[in-house]
Coordinates of C-alpha atoms and ligand atoms in Angstrom, one line a residue:
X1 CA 41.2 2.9 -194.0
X2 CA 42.4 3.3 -197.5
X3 CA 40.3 6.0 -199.1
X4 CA 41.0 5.4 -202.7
X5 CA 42.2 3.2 -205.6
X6 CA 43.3 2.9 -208.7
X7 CA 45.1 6.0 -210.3
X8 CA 43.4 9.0 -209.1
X9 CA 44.0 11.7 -211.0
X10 CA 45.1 14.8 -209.3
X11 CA 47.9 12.6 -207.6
X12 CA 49.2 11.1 -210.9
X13 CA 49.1 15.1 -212.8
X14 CA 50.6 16.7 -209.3
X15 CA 52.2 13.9 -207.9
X16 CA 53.4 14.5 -203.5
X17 CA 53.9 18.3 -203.6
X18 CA 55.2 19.4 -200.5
X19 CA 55.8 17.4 -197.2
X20 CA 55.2 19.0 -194.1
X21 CA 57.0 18.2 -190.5
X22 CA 55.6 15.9 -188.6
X23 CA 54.4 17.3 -184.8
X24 CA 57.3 15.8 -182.6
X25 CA 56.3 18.5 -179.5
X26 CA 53.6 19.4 -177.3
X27 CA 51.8 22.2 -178.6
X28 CA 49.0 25.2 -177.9
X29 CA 46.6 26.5 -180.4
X30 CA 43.4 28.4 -180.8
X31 CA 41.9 25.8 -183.2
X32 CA 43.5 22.4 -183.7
X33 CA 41.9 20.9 -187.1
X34 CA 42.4 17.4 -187.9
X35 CA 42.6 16.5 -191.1
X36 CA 44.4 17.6 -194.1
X37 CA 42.1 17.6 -197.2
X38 CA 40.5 19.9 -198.8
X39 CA 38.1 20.7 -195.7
X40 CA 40.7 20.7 -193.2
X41 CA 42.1 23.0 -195.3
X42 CA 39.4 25.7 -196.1
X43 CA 38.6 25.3 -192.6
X44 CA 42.2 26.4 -191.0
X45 CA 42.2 29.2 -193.7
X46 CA 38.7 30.6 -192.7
X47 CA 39.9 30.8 -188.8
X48 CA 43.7 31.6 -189.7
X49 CA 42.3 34.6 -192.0
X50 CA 40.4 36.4 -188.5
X51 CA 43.3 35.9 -186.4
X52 CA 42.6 32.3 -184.6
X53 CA 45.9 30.2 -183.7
X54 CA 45.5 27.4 -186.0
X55 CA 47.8 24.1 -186.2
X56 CA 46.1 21.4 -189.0
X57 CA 47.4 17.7 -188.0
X58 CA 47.7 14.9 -191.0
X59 CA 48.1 11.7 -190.2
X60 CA 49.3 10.8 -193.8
X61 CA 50.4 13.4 -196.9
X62 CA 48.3 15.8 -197.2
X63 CA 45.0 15.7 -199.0
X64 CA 46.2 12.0 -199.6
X65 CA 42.1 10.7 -198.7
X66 CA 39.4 11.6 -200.8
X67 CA 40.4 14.7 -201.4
X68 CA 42.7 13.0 -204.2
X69 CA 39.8 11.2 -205.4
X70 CA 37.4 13.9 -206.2
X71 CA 36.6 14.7 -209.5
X72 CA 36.6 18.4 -208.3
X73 CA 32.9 19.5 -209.7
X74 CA 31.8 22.9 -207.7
X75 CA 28.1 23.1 -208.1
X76 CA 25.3 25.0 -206.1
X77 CA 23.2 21.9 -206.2
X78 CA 22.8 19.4 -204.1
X79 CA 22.0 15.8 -205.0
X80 CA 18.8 16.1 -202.6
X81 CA 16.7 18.6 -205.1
X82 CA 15.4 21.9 -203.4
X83 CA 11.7 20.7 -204.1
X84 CA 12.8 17.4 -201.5
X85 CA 14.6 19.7 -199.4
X86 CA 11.4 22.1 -199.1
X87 CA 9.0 19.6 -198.4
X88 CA 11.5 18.4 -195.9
X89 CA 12.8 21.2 -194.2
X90 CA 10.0 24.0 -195.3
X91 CA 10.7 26.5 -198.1
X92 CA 13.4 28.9 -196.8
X93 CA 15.7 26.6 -195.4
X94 CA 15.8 24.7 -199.1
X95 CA 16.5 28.0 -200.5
X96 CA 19.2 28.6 -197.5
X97 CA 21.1 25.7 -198.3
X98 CA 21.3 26.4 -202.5
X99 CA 21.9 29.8 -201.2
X100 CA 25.1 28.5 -199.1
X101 CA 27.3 26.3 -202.1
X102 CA 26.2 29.2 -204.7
X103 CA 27.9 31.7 -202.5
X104 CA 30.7 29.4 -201.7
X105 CA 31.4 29.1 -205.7
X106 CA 32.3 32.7 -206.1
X107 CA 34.2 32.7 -202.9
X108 CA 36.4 29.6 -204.0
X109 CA 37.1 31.7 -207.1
X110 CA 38.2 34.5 -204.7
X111 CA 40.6 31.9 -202.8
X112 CA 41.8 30.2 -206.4
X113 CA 42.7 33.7 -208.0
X114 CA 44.9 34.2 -204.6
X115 CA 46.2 30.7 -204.8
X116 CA 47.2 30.8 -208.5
X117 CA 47.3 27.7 -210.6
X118 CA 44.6 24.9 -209.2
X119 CA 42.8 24.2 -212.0
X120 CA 39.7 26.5 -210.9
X121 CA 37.7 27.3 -214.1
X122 CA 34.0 28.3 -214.4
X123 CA 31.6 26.2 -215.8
X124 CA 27.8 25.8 -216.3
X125 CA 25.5 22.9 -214.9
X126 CA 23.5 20.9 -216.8
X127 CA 21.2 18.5 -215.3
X128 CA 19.2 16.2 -217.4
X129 CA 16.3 14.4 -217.0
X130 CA 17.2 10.4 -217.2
X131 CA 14.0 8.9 -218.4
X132 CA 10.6 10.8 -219.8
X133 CA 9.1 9.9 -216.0
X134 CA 11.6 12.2 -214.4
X135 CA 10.3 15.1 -216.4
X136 CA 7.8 16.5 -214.2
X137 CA 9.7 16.4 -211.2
X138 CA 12.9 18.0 -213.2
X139 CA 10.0 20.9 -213.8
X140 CA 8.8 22.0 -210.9
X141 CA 12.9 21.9 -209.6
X142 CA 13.3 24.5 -212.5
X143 CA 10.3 26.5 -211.3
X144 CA 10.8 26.7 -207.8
X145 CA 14.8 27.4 -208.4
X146 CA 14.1 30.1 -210.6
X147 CA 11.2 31.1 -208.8
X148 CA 14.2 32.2 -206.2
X149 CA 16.6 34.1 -208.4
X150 CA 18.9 31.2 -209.5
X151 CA 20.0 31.3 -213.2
X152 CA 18.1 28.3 -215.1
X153 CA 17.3 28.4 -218.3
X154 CA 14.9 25.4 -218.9
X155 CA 15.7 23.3 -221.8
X156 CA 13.0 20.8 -224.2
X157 CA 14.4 17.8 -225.6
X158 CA 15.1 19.5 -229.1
X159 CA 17.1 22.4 -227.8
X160 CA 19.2 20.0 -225.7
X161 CA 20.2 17.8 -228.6
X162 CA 20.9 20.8 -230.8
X163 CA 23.1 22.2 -228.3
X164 CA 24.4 19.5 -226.3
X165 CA 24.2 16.4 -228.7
X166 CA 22.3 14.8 -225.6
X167 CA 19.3 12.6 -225.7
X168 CA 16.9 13.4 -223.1
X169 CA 13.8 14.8 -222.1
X170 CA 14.5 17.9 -220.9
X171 CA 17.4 19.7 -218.4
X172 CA 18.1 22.2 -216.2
X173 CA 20.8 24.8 -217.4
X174 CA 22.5 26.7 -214.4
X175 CA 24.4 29.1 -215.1
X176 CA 26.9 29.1 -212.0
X177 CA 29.3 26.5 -211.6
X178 CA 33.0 25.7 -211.6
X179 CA 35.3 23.1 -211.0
X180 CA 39.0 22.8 -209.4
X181 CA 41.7 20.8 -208.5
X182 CA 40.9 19.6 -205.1
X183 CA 44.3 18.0 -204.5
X184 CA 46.4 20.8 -205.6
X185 CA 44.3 23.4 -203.6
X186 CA 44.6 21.7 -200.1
X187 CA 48.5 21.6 -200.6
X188 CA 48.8 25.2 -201.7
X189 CA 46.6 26.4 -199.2
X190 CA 48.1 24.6 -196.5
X191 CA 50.9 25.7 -197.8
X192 CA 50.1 28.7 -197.2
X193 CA 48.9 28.9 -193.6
X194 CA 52.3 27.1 -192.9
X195 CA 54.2 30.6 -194.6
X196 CA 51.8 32.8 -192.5
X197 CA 52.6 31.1 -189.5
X198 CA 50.0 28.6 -188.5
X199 CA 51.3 25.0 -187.8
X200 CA 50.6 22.3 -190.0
X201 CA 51.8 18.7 -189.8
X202 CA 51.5 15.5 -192.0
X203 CA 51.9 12.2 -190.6
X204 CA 50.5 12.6 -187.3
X205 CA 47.2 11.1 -186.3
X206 CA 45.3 12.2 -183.3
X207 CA 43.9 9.1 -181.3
X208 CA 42.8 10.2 -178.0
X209 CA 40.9 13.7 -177.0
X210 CA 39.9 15.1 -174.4
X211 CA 37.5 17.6 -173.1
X212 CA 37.3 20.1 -170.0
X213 CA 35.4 22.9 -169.8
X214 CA 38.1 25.5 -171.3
X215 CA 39.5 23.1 -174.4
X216 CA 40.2 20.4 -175.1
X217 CA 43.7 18.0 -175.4
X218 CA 44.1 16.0 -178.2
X219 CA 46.8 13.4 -178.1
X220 CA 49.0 11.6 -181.0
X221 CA 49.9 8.5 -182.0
X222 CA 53.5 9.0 -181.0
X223 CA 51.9 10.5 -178.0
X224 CA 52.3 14.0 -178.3
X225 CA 49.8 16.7 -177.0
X226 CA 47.8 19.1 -178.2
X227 CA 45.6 21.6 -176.2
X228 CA 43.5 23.9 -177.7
X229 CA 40.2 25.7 -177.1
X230 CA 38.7 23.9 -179.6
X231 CA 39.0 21.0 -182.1
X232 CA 37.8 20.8 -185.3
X233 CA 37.5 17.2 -187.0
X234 CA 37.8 17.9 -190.3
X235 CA 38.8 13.7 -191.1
X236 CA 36.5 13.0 -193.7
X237 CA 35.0 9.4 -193.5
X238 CA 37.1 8.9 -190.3
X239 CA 35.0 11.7 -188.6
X240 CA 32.1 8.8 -188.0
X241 CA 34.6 6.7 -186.0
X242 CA 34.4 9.8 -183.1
X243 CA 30.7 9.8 -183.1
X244 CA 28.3 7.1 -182.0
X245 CA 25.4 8.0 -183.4
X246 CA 25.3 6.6 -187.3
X247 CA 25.0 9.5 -189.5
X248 CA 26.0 8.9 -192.7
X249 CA 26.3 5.5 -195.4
X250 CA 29.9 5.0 -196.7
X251 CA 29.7 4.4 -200.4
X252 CA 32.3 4.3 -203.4
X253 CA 32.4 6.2 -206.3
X254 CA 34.0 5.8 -209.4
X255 CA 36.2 7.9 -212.4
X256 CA 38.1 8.1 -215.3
X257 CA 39.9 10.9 -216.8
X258 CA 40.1 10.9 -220.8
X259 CA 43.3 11.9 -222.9
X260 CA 42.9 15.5 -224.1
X261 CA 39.9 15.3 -226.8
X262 CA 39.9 18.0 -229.9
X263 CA 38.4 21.3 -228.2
X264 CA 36.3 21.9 -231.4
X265 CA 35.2 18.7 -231.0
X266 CA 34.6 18.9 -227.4
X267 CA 31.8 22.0 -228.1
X268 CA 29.5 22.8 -225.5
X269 CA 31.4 20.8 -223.2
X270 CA 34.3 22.8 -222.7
X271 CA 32.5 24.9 -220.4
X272 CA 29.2 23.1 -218.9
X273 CA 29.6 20.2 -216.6
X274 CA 26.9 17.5 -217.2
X275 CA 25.0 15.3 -214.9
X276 CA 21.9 13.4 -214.8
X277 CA 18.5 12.9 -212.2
X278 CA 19.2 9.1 -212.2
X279 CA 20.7 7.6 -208.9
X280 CA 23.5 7.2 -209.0
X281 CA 24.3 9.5 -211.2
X282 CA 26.8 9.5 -214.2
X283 CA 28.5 12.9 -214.8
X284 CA 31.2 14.5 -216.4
X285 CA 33.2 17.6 -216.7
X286 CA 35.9 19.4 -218.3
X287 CA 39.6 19.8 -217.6
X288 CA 41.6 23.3 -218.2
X289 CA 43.5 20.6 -220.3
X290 CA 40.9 19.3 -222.5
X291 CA 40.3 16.2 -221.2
X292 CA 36.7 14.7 -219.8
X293 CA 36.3 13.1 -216.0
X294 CA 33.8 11.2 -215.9
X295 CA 32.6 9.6 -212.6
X296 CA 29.3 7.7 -211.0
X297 CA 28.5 4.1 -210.8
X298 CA 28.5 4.2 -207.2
X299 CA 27.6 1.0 -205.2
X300 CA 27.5 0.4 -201.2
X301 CA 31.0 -1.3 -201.3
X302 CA 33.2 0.3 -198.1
X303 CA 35.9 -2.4 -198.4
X304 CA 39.5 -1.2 -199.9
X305 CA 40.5 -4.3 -201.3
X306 CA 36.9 -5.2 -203.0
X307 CA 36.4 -1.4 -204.3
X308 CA 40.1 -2.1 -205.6
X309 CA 38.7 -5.0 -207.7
X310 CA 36.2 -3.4 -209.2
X311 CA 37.9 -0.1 -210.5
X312 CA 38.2 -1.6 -214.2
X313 CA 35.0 -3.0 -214.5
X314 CA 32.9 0.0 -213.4
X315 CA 35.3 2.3 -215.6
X316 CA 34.4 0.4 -218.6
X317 CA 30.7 1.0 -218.0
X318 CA 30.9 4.5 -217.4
X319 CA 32.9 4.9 -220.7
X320 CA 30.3 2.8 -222.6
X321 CA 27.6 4.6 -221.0
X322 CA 29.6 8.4 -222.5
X323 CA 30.9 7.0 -225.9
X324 CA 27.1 6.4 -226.6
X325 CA 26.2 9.8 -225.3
X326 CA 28.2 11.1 -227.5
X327 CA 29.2 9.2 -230.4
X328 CA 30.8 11.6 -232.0
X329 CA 34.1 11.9 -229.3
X330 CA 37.4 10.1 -229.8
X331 CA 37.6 9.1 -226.0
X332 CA 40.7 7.0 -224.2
X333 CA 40.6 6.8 -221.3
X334 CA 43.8 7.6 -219.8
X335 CA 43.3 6.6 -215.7
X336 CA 40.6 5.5 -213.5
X337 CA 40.3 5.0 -210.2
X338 CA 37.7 4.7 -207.3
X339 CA 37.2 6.4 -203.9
X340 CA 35.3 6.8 -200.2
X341 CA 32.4 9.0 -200.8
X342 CA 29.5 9.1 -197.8
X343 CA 26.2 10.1 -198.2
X344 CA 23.4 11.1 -195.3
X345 CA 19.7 10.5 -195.7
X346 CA 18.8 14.0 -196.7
X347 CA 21.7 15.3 -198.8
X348 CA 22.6 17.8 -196.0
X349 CA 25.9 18.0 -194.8
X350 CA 26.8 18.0 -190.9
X351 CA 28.8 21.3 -189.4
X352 CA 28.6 22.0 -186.0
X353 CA 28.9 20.1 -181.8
X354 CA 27.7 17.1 -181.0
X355 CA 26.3 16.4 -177.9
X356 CA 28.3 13.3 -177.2
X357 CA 31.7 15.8 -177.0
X358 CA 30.4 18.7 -176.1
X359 CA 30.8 22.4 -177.4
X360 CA 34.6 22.2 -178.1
X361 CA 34.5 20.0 -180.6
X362 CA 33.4 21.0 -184.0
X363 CA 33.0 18.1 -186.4
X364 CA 32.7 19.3 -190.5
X365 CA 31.5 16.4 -192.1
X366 CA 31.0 17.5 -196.0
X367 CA 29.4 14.7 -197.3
X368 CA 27.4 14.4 -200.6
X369 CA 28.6 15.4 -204.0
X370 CA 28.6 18.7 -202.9
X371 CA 31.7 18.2 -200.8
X372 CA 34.0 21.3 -202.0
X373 CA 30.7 23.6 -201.8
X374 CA 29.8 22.5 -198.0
X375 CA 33.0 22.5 -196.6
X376 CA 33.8 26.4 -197.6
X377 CA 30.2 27.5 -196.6
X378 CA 31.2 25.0 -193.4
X379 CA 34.1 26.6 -192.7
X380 CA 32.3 29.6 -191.9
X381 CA 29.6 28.2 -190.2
X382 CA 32.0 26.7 -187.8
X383 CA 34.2 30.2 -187.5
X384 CA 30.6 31.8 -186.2
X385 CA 30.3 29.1 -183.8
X386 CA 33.8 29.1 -182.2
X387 CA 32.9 33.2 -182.1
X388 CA 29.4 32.9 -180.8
X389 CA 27.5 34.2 -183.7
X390 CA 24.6 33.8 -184.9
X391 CA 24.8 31.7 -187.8
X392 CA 21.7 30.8 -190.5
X393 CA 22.9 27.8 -191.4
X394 CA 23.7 26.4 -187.8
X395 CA 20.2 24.9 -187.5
X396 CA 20.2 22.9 -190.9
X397 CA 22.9 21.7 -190.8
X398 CA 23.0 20.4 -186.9
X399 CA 23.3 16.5 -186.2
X400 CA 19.6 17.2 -184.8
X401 CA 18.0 19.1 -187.1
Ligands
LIG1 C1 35.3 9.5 -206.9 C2 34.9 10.7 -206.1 C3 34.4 11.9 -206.7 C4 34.0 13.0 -206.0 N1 33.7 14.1 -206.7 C5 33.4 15.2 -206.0 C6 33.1 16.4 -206.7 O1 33.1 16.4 -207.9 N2 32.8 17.5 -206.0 C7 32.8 17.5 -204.6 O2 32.5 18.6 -204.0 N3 33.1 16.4 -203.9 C8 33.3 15.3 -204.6 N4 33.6 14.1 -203.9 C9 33.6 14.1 -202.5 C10 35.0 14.6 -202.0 O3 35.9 13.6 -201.9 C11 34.9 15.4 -200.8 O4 34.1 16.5 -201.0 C12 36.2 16.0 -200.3 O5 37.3 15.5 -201.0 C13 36.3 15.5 -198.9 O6 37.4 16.1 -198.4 P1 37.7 16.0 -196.9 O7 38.9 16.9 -196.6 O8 36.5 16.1 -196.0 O9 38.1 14.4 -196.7 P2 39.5 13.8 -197.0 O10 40.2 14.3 -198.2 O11 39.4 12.3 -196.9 O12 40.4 14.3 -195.8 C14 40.3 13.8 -194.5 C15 41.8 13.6 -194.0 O13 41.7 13.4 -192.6 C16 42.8 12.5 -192.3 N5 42.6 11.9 -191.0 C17 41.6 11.0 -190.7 N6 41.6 10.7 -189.4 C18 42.7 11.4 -188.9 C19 43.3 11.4 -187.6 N7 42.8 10.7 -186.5 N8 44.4 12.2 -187.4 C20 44.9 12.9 -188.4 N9 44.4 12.9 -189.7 C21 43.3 12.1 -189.9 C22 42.8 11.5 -193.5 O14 44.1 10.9 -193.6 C23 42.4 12.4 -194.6 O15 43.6 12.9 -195.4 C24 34.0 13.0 -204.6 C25 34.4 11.8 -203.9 C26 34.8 10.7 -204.7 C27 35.3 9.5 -203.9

């Protein structure tokens, strides 16, 4: 399936970076991971890092899917609100899974600085309420996230506009967030792990795998074979295709990227990414090179060729819908594009076995907007597992929790 249309931007700005061998021989490995995006790659780095055998298998370029689609936001909050999650999931496992993506923020940071040059900067969140009735509910998500140590500041309508130029109730102001290039940061990683010595291959696409008790053997199109002790499916979208239980809605998303806009001009919004409580959601945030990407209108089309169609159209309504935000911006929009995004009913992402394969197979399943934010706090989940630890998050985010 063709994840994405249009002109996403990190492939237009990066272009392909780097191609990688193909696997034309059998081969053994700790961890085979499949899928080269940005999950399959934080996931090979976090078992690479403690000494696991990785090899990561592509079966395009790499971090061709969504990965070049993302607009790269890295918040601790998840489109389900904490106050959903609690009522949901009880109190402390809410808290657990803020908890997670706000640790995984400073650790992506970590990985950027040693990286060098993909577009990491840090930025605050500012969530808006979208109409005067989302109000109360937007307060008691303040209360109950500062209530656990997160840094909100709570903001009226006044201070908002004064600040922000936005016209709104109210919003929540976090104080920890960033943003990165998603695209660039798969390849350079990767990258990476190939230098160290793990194996990483593009255009090879597992189809068949199979499990014993002591691994499992994964086997290619061009029928080469794999045997590991365990297999990761780090595929994106494609990961539902291995499972028969239906865990997740496909959905597209849509984005344009602005030409650079006046930094004086741009204000506030050189360092805060913005986002609203309607859903879908329109939101925005800054580039390192001045520019705004801008993204939402999401609809339930999964069909290439249809979500190709409506790439224009939707971009014009999410640049009406920020010229009259703010008014005051000289925006032209420079590219647009649209891509695969899932979502599952509560927000959560999935990390972990599924009874249907069996323990050797790990499937990291990021969905939500959160995407970058689950897949590094996955990526450790999923080490712990393949280790036998004790993990906190292995409950919550369990196909049966
Ligand atoms: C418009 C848009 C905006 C988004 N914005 C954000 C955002 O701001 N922040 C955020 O965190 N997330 C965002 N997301 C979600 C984001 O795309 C994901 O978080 C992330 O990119 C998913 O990465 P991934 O590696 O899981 O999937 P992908 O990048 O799709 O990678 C999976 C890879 O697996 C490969 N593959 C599949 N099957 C096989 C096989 N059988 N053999 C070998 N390889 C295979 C595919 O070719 C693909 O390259 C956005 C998504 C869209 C569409």
């Amino acid at each position: 399936m063709d994840l994405k249309s249009g002109y996403p931007w990190w492939a237009v700005k990066n272009g392909l970076l780097q191609a990688f061998p193909p696997l034309e021989q059998d081969l053994r490995c700790d961890v085979l991971v499949v899928g080269g995006g940005i999950t399959g790659a934080l996931t090979a780095d976090a078992f690479a890092r403690h000494g696991h055998e990785v090899a990561v298998v592509e079966r395009r370029d790499i971090a061709w899917g969504s990965s070049a689609a993302s607009t790269g936001l890295l918040q601790y909050e998840i489109d389900a609100h904490m106050v959903d999650l609690a009522r949901e999931y009880g109190e402390d496992a809410a808290v657990l899974a803020y908890r997670a993506c706000a640790e995984a923020i400073p650790a992506l940071q970590t990985l950027a600085r040693e990286l060098r040059d993909v577009g990491f900067g840090t930025a605050r969140s500012l969530y808006f309420a979208s109409r005067r009735r989302d109000g109360p509910g937007l307060q008691a998500e303040y209360a109950l996230r500062a209530k656990h140590g997160f840094e909100v500041t709570w903001l009226p309508s006044q201070e908002l506009e004064a600040r922000y130029g936005i016209q709104a109730p109210a919003a929540i102001l976090s104080r920890l967030g960033g943003h990165l290039d998603p695209y660039r940061t798969a390849y350079r990683l990767l990258g990476r792990l190939r230098r160290r010595g793990s194996g990483v291959y593009d255009r090879t696409a597992i189809v068949h795998v199979q499990t014993t008790s002591r691994g499992i053997v994964a086997t290619t199109s061009g029928g080469v074979r794999i045997r590991a002790a365990h297999l990761v499916f780090a595929a994106g979208y494609a990961n539902q295709k291995w499972l028969k239980q239906d865990v997740a809605r496909n959905r597209s998303s849509y984005a344009f990227v602005t030409d650079p806009v006046d930094r004086g001009l741009l204000g506030e919004l050189r360092r805060t990414m913005v986002w609203e409580s309607a859903r879908p959601y329109l939101y925005m945030r800054p580039t390192g090179d001045g520019r705004l990407l801008v993204g939402g209108e999401d609809d339930a089309v999964d069909i290439p060729a249809r979500r190709d169609a409506r790439v224009g159209k939707k971009a014009r309504v999410l640049y009406k819908r920020v010229s009259k935000m703010f008014p005051h911006l000289p925006l032209r929009p420079a590219f647009s594009w649209a891509g695969t995004f899932a979502e599952t009913k509560d927000g959560l992402p999935y990390f972990g076995a599924h009874p249907q394969h069996g323990p050797r197979v790990l499937f990291a399943m990021a969905y939500g907007g959160n995407g970058i934010t689950y897949s590094m706090a996955g990526a450790r989940l999923l080490r712990a597992l393949v280790e036998r630890r004790r993990h906190p998050l292995a409950r919550l985010f369990a196909f049966d929790r």
